[in-house]
Short mmCIF file of C-alpha atoms and ligand atoms in Angstrom, two decimals:
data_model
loop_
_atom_site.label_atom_id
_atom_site.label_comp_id
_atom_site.label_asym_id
_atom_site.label_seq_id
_atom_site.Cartn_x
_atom_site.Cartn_y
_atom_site.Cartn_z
CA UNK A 992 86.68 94.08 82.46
CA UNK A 993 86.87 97.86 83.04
CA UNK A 994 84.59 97.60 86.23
CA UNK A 995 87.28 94.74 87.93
CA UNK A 996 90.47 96.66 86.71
CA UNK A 997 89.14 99.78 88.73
CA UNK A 998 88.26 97.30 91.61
CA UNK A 999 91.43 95.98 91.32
CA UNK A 1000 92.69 99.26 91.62
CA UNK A 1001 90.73 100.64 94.36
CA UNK A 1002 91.37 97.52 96.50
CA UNK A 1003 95.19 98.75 97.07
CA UNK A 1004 95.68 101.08 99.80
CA UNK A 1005 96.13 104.88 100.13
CA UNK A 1006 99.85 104.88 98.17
CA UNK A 1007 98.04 103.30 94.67
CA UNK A 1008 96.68 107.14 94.75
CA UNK A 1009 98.05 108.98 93.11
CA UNK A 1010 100.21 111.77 94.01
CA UNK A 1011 101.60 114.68 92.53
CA UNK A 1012 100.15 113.04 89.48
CA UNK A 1013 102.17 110.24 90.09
CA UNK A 1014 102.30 106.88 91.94
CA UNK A 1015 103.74 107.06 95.31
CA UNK A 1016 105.19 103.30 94.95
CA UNK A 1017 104.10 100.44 96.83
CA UNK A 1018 108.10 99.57 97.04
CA UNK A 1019 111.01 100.81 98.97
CA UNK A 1020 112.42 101.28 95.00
CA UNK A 1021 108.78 102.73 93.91
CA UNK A 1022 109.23 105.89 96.74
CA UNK A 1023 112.67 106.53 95.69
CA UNK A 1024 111.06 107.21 92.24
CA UNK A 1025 108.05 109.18 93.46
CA UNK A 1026 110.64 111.50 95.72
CA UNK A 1027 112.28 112.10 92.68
CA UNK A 1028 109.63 112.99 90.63
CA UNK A 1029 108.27 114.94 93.77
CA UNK A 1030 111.06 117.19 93.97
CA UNK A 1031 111.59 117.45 90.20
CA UNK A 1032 108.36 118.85 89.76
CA UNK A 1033 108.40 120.99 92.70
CA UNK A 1034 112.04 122.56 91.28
CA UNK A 1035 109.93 122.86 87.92
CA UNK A 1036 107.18 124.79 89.62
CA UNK A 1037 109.70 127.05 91.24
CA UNK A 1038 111.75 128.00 88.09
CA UNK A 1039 108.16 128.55 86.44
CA UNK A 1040 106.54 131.14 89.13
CA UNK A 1041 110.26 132.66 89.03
CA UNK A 1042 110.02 133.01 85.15
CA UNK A 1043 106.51 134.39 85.54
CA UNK A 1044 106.79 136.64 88.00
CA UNK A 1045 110.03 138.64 86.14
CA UNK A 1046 107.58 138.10 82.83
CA UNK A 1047 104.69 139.94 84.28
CA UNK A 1048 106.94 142.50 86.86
CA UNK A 1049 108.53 143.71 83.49
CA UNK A 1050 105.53 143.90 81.33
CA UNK A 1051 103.56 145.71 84.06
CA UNK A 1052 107.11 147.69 85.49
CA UNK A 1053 108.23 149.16 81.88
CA UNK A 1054 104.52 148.93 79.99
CA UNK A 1055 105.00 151.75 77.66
CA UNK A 1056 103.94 155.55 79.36
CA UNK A 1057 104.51 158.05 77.08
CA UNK A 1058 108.01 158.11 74.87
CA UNK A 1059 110.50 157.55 77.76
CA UNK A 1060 111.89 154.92 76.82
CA UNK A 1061 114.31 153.29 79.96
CA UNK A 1062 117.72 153.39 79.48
CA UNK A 1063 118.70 150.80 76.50
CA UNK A 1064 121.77 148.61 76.82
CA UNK A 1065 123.58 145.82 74.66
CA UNK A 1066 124.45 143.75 77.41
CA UNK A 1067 124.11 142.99 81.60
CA UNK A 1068 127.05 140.79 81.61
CA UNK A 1069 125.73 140.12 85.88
CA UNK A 1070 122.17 139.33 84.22
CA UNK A 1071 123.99 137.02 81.98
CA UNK A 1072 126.49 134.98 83.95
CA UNK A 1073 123.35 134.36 86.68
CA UNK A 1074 121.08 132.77 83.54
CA UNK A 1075 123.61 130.51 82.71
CA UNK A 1076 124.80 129.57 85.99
CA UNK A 1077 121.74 128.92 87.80
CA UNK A 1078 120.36 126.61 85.11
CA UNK A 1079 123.81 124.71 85.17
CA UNK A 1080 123.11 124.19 88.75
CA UNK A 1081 119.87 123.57 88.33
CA UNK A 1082 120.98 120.74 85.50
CA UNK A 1083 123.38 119.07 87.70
CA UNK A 1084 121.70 118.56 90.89
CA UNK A 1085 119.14 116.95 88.92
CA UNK A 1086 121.51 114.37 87.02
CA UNK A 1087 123.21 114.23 90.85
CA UNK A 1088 119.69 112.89 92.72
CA UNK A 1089 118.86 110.77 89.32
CA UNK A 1090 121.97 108.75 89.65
CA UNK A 1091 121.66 108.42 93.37
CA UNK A 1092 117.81 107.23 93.28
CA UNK A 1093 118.93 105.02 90.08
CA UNK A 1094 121.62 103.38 91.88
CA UNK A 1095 118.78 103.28 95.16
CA UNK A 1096 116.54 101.50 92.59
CA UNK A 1097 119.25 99.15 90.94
CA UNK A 1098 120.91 98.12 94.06
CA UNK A 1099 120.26 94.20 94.56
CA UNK A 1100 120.61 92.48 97.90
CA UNK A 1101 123.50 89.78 98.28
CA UNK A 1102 120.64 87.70 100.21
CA UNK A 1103 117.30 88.32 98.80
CA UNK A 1104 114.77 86.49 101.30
CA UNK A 1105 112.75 85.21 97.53
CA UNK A 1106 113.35 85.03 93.99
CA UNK A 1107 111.49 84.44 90.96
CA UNK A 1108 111.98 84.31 87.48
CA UNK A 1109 109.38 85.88 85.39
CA UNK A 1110 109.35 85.25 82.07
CA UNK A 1111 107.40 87.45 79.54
CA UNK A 1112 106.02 85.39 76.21
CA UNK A 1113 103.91 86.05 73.35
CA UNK A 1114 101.33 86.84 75.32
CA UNK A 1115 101.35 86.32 79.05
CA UNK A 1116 104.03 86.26 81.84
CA UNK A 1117 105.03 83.15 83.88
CA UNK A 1118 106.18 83.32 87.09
CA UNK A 1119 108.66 80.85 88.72
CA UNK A 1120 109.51 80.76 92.40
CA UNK A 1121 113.14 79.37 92.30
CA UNK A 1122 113.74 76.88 95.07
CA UNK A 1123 109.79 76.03 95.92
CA UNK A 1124 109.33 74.48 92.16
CA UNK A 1125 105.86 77.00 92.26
CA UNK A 1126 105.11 78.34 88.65
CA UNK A 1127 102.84 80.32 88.13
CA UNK A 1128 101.03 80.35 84.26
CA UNK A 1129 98.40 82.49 83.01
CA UNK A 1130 95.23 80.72 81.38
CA UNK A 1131 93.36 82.44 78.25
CA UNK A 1132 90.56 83.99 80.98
CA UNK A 1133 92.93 84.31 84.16
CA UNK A 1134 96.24 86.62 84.39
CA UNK A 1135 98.90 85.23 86.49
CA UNK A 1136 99.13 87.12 89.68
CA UNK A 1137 102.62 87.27 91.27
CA UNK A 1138 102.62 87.19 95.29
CA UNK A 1139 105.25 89.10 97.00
CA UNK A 1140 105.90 89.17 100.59
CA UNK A 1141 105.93 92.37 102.41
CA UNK A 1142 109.38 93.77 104.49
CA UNK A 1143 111.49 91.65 102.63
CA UNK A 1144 113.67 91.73 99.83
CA UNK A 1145 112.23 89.64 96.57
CA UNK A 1146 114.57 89.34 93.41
CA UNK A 1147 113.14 89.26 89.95
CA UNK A 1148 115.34 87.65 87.41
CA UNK A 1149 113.22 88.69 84.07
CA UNK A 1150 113.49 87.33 81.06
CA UNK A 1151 111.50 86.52 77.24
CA UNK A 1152 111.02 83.59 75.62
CA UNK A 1153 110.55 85.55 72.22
CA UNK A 1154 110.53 89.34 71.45
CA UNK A 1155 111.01 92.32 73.84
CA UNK A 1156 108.24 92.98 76.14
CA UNK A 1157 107.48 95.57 78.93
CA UNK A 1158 107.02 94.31 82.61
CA UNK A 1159 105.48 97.45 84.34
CA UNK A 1160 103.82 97.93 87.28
CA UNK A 1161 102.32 100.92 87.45
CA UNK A 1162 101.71 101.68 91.58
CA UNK A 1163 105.32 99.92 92.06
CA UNK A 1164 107.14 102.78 89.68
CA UNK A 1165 108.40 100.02 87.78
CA UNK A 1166 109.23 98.89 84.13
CA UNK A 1167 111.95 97.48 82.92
CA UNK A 1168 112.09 95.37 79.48
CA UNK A 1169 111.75 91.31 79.09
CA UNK A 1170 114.29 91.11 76.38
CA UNK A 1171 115.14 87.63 75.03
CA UNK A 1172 118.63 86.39 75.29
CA UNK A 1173 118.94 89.12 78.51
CA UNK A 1174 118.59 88.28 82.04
CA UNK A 1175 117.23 91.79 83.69
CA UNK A 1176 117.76 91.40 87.51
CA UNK A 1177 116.17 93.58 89.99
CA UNK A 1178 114.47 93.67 93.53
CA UNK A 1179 111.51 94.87 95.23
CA UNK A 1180 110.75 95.75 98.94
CA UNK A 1181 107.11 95.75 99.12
CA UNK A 1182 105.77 98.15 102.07
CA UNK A 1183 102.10 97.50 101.56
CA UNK A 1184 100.13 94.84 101.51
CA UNK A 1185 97.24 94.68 98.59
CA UNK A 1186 96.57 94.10 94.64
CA UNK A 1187 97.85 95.54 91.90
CA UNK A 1188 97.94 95.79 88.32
CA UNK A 1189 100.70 95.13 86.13
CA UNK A 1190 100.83 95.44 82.11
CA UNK A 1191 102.97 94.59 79.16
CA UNK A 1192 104.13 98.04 78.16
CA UNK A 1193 106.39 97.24 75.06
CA UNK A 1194 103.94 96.54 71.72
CA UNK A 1195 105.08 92.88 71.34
CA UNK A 1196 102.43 91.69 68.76
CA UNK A 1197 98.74 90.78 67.73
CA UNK A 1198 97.43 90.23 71.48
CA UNK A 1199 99.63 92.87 73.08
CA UNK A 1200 96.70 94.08 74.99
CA UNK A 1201 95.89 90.85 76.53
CA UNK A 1202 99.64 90.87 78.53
CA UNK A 1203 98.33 91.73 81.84
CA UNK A 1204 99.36 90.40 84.88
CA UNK A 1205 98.40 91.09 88.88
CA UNK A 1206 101.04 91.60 91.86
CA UNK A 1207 99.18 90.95 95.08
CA UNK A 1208 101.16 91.88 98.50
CA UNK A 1209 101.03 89.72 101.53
CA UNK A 1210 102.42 89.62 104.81
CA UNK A 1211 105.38 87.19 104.86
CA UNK A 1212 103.05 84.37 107.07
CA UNK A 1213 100.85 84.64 104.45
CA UNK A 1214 103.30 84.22 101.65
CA UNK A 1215 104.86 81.20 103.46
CA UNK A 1216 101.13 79.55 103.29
CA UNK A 1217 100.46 80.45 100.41
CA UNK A 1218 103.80 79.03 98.65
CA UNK A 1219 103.55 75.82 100.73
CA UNK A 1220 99.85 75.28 99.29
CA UNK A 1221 101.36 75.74 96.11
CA UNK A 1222 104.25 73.54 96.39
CA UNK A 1223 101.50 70.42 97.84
CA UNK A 1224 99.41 71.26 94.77
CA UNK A 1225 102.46 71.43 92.18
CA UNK A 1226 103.71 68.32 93.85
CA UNK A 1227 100.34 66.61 93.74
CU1 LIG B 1447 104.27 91.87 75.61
#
């Protein structure tokens, strides 16, 4: 089991790596969140080697030599008004790019190309390609695995048939809950094609750990084949 969920992983391409100790999102919505992240930890790093560097400059600068002491004062009222500006700043361009990549990562298309309801359920996800009549159900030994074409816009409407569960996808920068009387609706853009794991991240009950699912990413030929070989089979 261990062995095929590191295959599984390996078999995606160069963006499942990841980055910055983070994904770098196999989704138009999954790089919005690893550019945030990005540059959040990179202002992070910055405001650390800053806070370092005037740590060690004044331990090393005014280290004690002899019993001069420098000149003592209550107050640098400059000193002051810069350490509580520059963290406001700081502060609100952060909350300024996290609303804009939110809304980037939010947004849903007026004309989404496919949609599918996926429904989380104590313990498994279904997956139900509206218009096609595919669905998709996992089997005790055999996760469903949801195909999504690449370049175009899919729309998940997600919902669960019982408690709250956690549909996350870890190389997509994803999760959002399955909550049961809720319709959550959101899209992906795939970029690249390949396989990926997906999990139940909310602790929903006794097999929990069993809630895994696989996205696999296809070109949009091979989705069309692929749903039209479904549709003969659900029709036979
Ligand atoms: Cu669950």
């Amino acid at each position: 089991m261990a062995i095929g969920l590191v295959l599984v992983a390996l078999s995606g391409s160069a963006c499942t790596i990841p980055a910055f100790g983070g994904y770098k999102g196999a989704t138009d919505q999954g790089h919005a969140a690893f550019h945030m992240w990005e540059w959040s930890l990179l202002t992070a790093i910055a405001v650390g080697a800053i806070v370092w560097i005037l740590i060690f400059w004044s331990v090393i600068r005014y280290r004690k030599r002899g019993d001069d002491l420098p000149k003592q004062v209550r107050y640098s009222t400059p000193i002051e008004i810069v350490y509580t500006v520059v963290p406001i700043l700081i502060v609100i361009g952060l909350f300024y790019f996290t609303v804009i990549v939110e809304d980037r990562i939010d947004a849903v298309s007026p004309t989404p190309a496919v949609t599918v309801k996926v429904t989380g359920f104590q313990w498994g996800w279904r997956f139900d390609y509206q218009g096609s009549g595919v669905s998709l159900l996992p089997s005790p030994t055999h996760p469903a695995t949801l195909v999504l074409p690449v370049g175009v816009t899919t729309r998940v409407n997600l919902v669960s048939n019982d408690v709250v569960h956690g549909f996350y996808i870890p190389a997509f920068n994803f999760s959002r809950y399955a909550q049961p009387g809720v319709t959550n609706t959101f899209d992906f853009n795939p970029t690249e094609s390949g396989t990926f794991i997906g999990r139940c991240a909310q602790y929903c009950g006794l097999y929990h750990s069993q809630m895994l699912f696989s996205v696999k990413t296809v070109s949009r030929g091979e989705f069309r084949t692929w749903l039209a070989g479904q549709s003969t089979g659900a029709a036979a």
